[in-house]
C-alpha cells in the first residue's frame, strides 16, 4: 500500500531524513520507534504532504500512485490519514461542523451522497461512543482548550470518521492515561482490516502490547537502522537506544 | 470649505424650520468652520485620510435623488423596517412593531428640542458638529415596556442609483423607557459606482433597568464613505449590547462614545470589520466609566484583505472615585495579505485604584498549522481558509442575539468572503 524508497528530506536546508526505505502492505501494522529528534514526525508529515519539508530525493508510492505529486487534501481524500503529535487548535470552529465538512468532502470525492445534519449527527455519535468521548465535544471549537489526552482521542475519532486506508499515528499514545491508551488501542484495532494499513509512531511498547505489530522499526538520525518483530520493542524498552547506536557505529 | 458653505447656505435657504433650530445649525456650522477637517497630526485621526470627503464636492441629497423603490428584495432582512432611500424617509414602505413610537426629528424637536439635541457631547469632532449643522434626515424612536423582547426594528439607510455625488447627514435618536427591552438594527447599505458620503450621528439613551441591543451593519457601496458617531448613555442598572459589522465602503470611520453614568450599568461593544482592496476602516471607541460598580467589554476583530487598512483605537477611561470597575478590551486582527495593514492601539486611562482592567491586541495571518490540519482532513485550500476565517469571525457574529439578524450578518460575511476569493 505504501512504499518509500531512499527518501531524503531537508528542512531549511538541514537534512533530517537521510535515506528511508519502508514498505507497508495492506493489512499490516508497523511501529516506528526512535529517539527524540530522529525524524519520526518529519516522516509522518512528509507522508501527509506538509510543504515545509522538502523532499530532496526518493519517492513515495501509495496504492501505486506517486504520493509526492498529490496535494495534502488530495492525499486525505484518497485515504491517507495522519494523527498529529501536536494537533492544531482551530478557534471558533466547532468539532461537529468541521467533521461534517471533512466527512462530506471524502464522500463527495468517492461519489457517495453527502450527509445532512441529521444523518451526520447520528453517525458521529456512534463514533464518539467508540472512543468514549462525550457528545458535548461536538459543540466545542476543535482542540481549543482540549487537554493533551482529549486531543489524541479526538484524532482517533477523526480517523474513525474519515474512513482512510492508511493511518499514520504520531505518538497518539503520548500523554494518555492508562485507560485512554486502551481506548486508543481499541480504536486502532477496530480500524484494522485487510485492506487498511497502520503506522504507529511511539516511544512506548505499552500501546504495542494491545496492538500486535507486524514489524517494528527503529528510526535513528534520519535512517531506519533496524527492523524486527514485536520483541524489538521490548528490547528497546529495556536497553534504550544506545546499544543500537553503538552497533550502528561499529 | 467654500463648497460646504454653499451647501449650508442652500440648506438654510429652503427650510421651514423653527428659528431656534436654524440657530442651532448656524452655531454648529460656525463651529465646524472653526475646527476644520481633521489633520493627520490630530491624535485621533492620525491614520485616516479624509481628503476624499473634503474634496468630493458632495451635495446634499435633494428630492430629485429619490428613485422609485418597489423591489422588496432590495430591502434584505425581513424584520419591521423604517426605510430611507437616498436620504428620504419612506413612511409608506416603513412599519414599526408595537411598543415603539416613531417621530421625525422635526416633530420631536418641536415637542422638546432636548429630545433631539441631548445625550451626547460632540466635543471637537468636526463630523458630529457638521451633522448638527446639516442633519437632513433621521428619526426619533421611543421604546416602551410594551415592546416585545423578541422583536426587533430596523433603521435602514439605503443609497442607490445616483447620478451625482451626494451626501447625507442622518441622525437617529433612540430612547428606552424604564424597563424597556429593545433590539434595534441600524443599517447602511448601498450600491452603484457613484461616490456618496453618509455622515451619521446616533444617540442611544438607555434608562434604569432597560436593555438595549444595538446592531450596526455597514455595507455601503465600494465607492462610498461612511462616517458615523454613536453615543450611548448607560445610567444605573441599564444594559447595552452593541455589535457592529462593517463590510463595505472605501472609507469607514466609526466613533463610539459610551458613558457609564450609574451603578450597575453594563456595556458591551463588539465589532467585526471586513476590508478589502484599498478600503480603510477606523474605529475609535471611548468607554467612559464615570460611576463606580460598572462593567464593560470591548471586542473588535478586523479581517483585512488585499491592500486594505484598519485602525483600532480603544480607550477605557476610569474616572477618579469610580471604584470596582471591571473593564475588558480586546482587539484581534487577521491579515489575509502581506500588503494589508493594521494599526491597533488599545489604551487604558485609569484614575481609580480598585479596578480590574485588561486589554490586549493581536495581529497575525492565518496559521499555517491550522490550515494544514484542515487540508490534511480533506478540505481544499479555499474551504479550509473560509472555515478558519469564519471561526475567527464567529466570536463576534455569535454576539448578535436575534437569530434572524445573526443569519443576515452571516450572509454578509459569506458573500464578502466569496468576493475576496474571487479576487
Ligand atoms: N519545521 C522545522 N523547522 C526546523 N527544524 C525542524 C522542523 N521540523 C523538524 N525539525 C527538526 O528535525 C529534526 C527531527 O524532528 P522530528 O519532529 O521529526 O523528530 P521526532 O523523531 O518526531 O522527535 P520526537 O520523538 O521528539 O517527537 C529535529 O532536529 C527537529 O528540530
Ligand atoms: Mg515527533
mmCIF file of N, CA and C in Angstrom, chain A residues 50-51 72-73 76 81-82 84 90-93 97-98 102 143 155 158, chain B residues 368-370 372-381 387-388 391-392 394:
data_model
loop_
_atom_site.group_PDB
_atom_site.id
_atom_site.type_symbol
_atom_site.label_atom_id
_atom_site.label_comp_id
_atom_site.label_asym_id
_atom_site.label_seq_id
_atom_site.Cartn_x
_atom_site.Cartn_y
_atom_site.Cartn_z
ATOM 1 N N UNK A 50 3.046 17.937 4.147
ATOM 2 C CA UNK A 50 3.390 19.263 4.658
ATOM 3 C C UNK A 50 4.505 19.889 3.828
ATOM 4 N N UNK A 51 4.236 21.102 3.322
ATOM 5 C CA UNK A 51 5.127 21.695 2.320
ATOM 6 C C UNK A 51 6.470 22.157 2.875
ATOM 7 N N UNK A 72 -1.961 17.959 -0.181
ATOM 8 C CA UNK A 72 -2.347 17.346 1.097
ATOM 9 C C UNK A 72 -3.826 16.946 1.141
ATOM 10 N N UNK A 73 -4.711 17.809 0.627
ATOM 11 C CA UNK A 73 -6.129 17.485 0.700
ATOM 12 C C UNK A 73 -6.472 16.309 -0.220
ATOM 13 N N UNK A 76 -5.577 13.177 1.548
ATOM 14 C CA UNK A 76 -6.589 12.836 2.550
ATOM 15 C C UNK A 76 -7.806 12.202 1.884
ATOM 16 N N UNK A 81 -4.342 9.251 6.184
ATOM 17 C CA UNK A 81 -4.700 9.965 7.410
ATOM 18 C C UNK A 81 -3.501 10.044 8.344
ATOM 19 N N UNK A 82 -3.317 11.220 8.935
ATOM 20 C CA UNK A 82 -2.258 11.364 9.917
ATOM 21 C C UNK A 82 -2.856 11.842 11.233
ATOM 22 N N UNK A 84 -1.881 13.662 14.564
ATOM 23 C CA UNK A 84 -0.766 14.547 14.908
ATOM 24 C C UNK A 84 -0.238 14.339 16.320
ATOM 25 N N UNK A 90 -8.204 24.955 16.281
ATOM 26 C CA UNK A 90 -8.962 25.702 15.265
ATOM 27 C C UNK A 90 -9.985 26.558 16.004
ATOM 28 N N UNK A 91 -9.629 27.777 16.364
ATOM 29 C CA UNK A 91 -10.536 28.588 17.180
ATOM 30 C C UNK A 91 -11.829 28.911 16.440
ATOM 31 N N UNK A 92 -12.922 28.881 17.159
ATOM 32 C CA UNK A 92 -14.195 29.345 16.616
ATOM 33 C C UNK A 92 -14.906 28.363 15.695
ATOM 34 N N UNK A 93 -14.290 27.224 15.388
ATOM 35 C CA UNK A 93 -14.931 26.246 14.510
ATOM 36 C C UNK A 93 -15.303 25.028 15.344
ATOM 37 N N UNK A 97 -19.150 20.824 13.103
ATOM 38 C CA UNK A 97 -19.132 21.494 11.807
ATOM 39 C C UNK A 97 -17.932 21.052 10.981
ATOM 40 N N UNK A 98 -16.791 21.028 11.634
ATOM 41 C CA UNK A 98 -15.552 20.626 10.965
ATOM 42 C C UNK A 98 -15.631 19.180 10.482
ATOM 43 N N UNK A 102 -15.475 17.710 6.653
ATOM 44 C CA UNK A 102 -14.434 16.782 6.228
ATOM 45 C C UNK A 102 -15.040 15.466 5.737
ATOM 46 N N UNK A 143 -10.141 21.248 19.258
ATOM 47 C CA UNK A 143 -8.908 21.210 20.070
ATOM 48 C C UNK A 143 -8.695 22.429 20.965
ATOM 49 N N UNK A 155 -8.199 12.828 17.676
ATOM 50 C CA UNK A 155 -7.543 12.390 16.442
ATOM 51 C C UNK A 155 -8.070 11.019 16.021
ATOM 52 N N UNK A 158 -11.424 11.261 14.548
ATOM 53 C CA UNK A 158 -11.374 11.715 13.154
ATOM 54 C C UNK A 158 -10.980 10.573 12.225
ATOM 55 N N UNK B 368 -0.478 28.603 9.568
ATOM 56 C CA UNK B 368 -0.122 27.521 8.638
ATOM 57 C C UNK B 368 -0.464 26.164 9.223
ATOM 58 N N UNK B 369 -0.238 26.022 10.523
ATOM 59 C CA UNK B 369 -0.522 24.740 11.175
ATOM 60 C C UNK B 369 -2.014 24.413 11.083
ATOM 61 N N UNK B 370 -2.830 25.420 11.360
ATOM 62 C CA UNK B 370 -4.272 25.197 11.327
ATOM 63 C C UNK B 370 -4.726 24.897 9.899
ATOM 64 N N UNK B 372 -2.977 23.621 7.456
ATOM 65 C CA UNK B 372 -2.538 22.286 7.051
ATOM 66 C C UNK B 372 -3.385 21.210 7.728
ATOM 67 N N UNK B 373 -3.706 21.437 8.966
ATOM 68 C CA UNK B 373 -4.541 20.478 9.708
ATOM 69 C C UNK B 373 -5.851 20.228 8.954
ATOM 70 N N UNK B 374 -6.490 21.299 8.524
ATOM 71 C CA UNK B 374 -7.760 21.156 7.820
ATOM 72 C C UNK B 374 -7.574 20.502 6.455
ATOM 73 N N UNK B 375 -6.522 20.888 5.770
ATOM 74 C CA UNK B 375 -6.280 20.290 4.447
ATOM 75 C C UNK B 375 -5.988 18.799 4.593
ATOM 76 N N UNK B 376 -5.281 18.436 5.642
ATOM 77 C CA UNK B 376 -4.951 17.023 5.818
ATOM 78 C C UNK B 376 -6.177 16.209 6.224
ATOM 79 N N UNK B 377 -7.310 16.891 6.390
ATOM 80 C CA UNK B 377 -8.569 16.173 6.620
ATOM 81 C C UNK B 377 -9.450 16.213 5.381
ATOM 82 N N UNK B 378 -8.881 16.702 4.284
ATOM 83 C CA UNK B 378 -9.591 16.613 3.011
ATOM 84 C C UNK B 378 -10.246 17.893 2.524
ATOM 85 N N UNK B 379 -10.081 18.992 3.262
ATOM 86 C CA UNK B 379 -10.690 20.246 2.799
ATOM 87 C C UNK B 379 -9.737 20.957 1.850
ATOM 88 N N UNK B 380 -10.264 21.448 0.726
ATOM 89 C CA UNK B 380 -9.379 22.165 -0.192
ATOM 90 C C UNK B 380 -8.995 23.510 0.432
ATOM 91 N N UNK B 381 -7.961 24.132 -0.131
ATOM 92 C CA UNK B 381 -7.406 25.332 0.495
ATOM 93 C C UNK B 381 -8.463 26.419 0.703
ATOM 94 N N UNK B 387 -13.187 28.327 6.406
ATOM 95 C CA UNK B 387 -13.555 27.796 7.722
ATOM 96 C C UNK B 387 -12.791 28.528 8.832
ATOM 97 N N UNK B 388 -11.515 28.755 8.597
ATOM 98 C CA UNK B 388 -10.701 29.437 9.615
ATOM 99 C C UNK B 388 -11.132 30.888 9.788
ATOM 100 N N UNK B 391 -14.313 30.952 11.599
ATOM 101 C CA UNK B 391 -14.048 30.654 13.002
ATOM 102 C C UNK B 391 -13.565 31.886 13.744
ATOM 103 N N UNK B 392 -12.710 32.632 13.071
ATOM 104 C CA UNK B 392 -12.181 33.865 13.658
ATOM 105 C C UNK B 392 -13.319 34.878 13.874
ATOM 106 N N UNK B 394 -16.527 34.271 14.092
ATOM 107 C CA UNK B 394 -17.651 33.751 14.863
ATOM 108 C C UNK B 394 -17.867 34.385 16.223
#
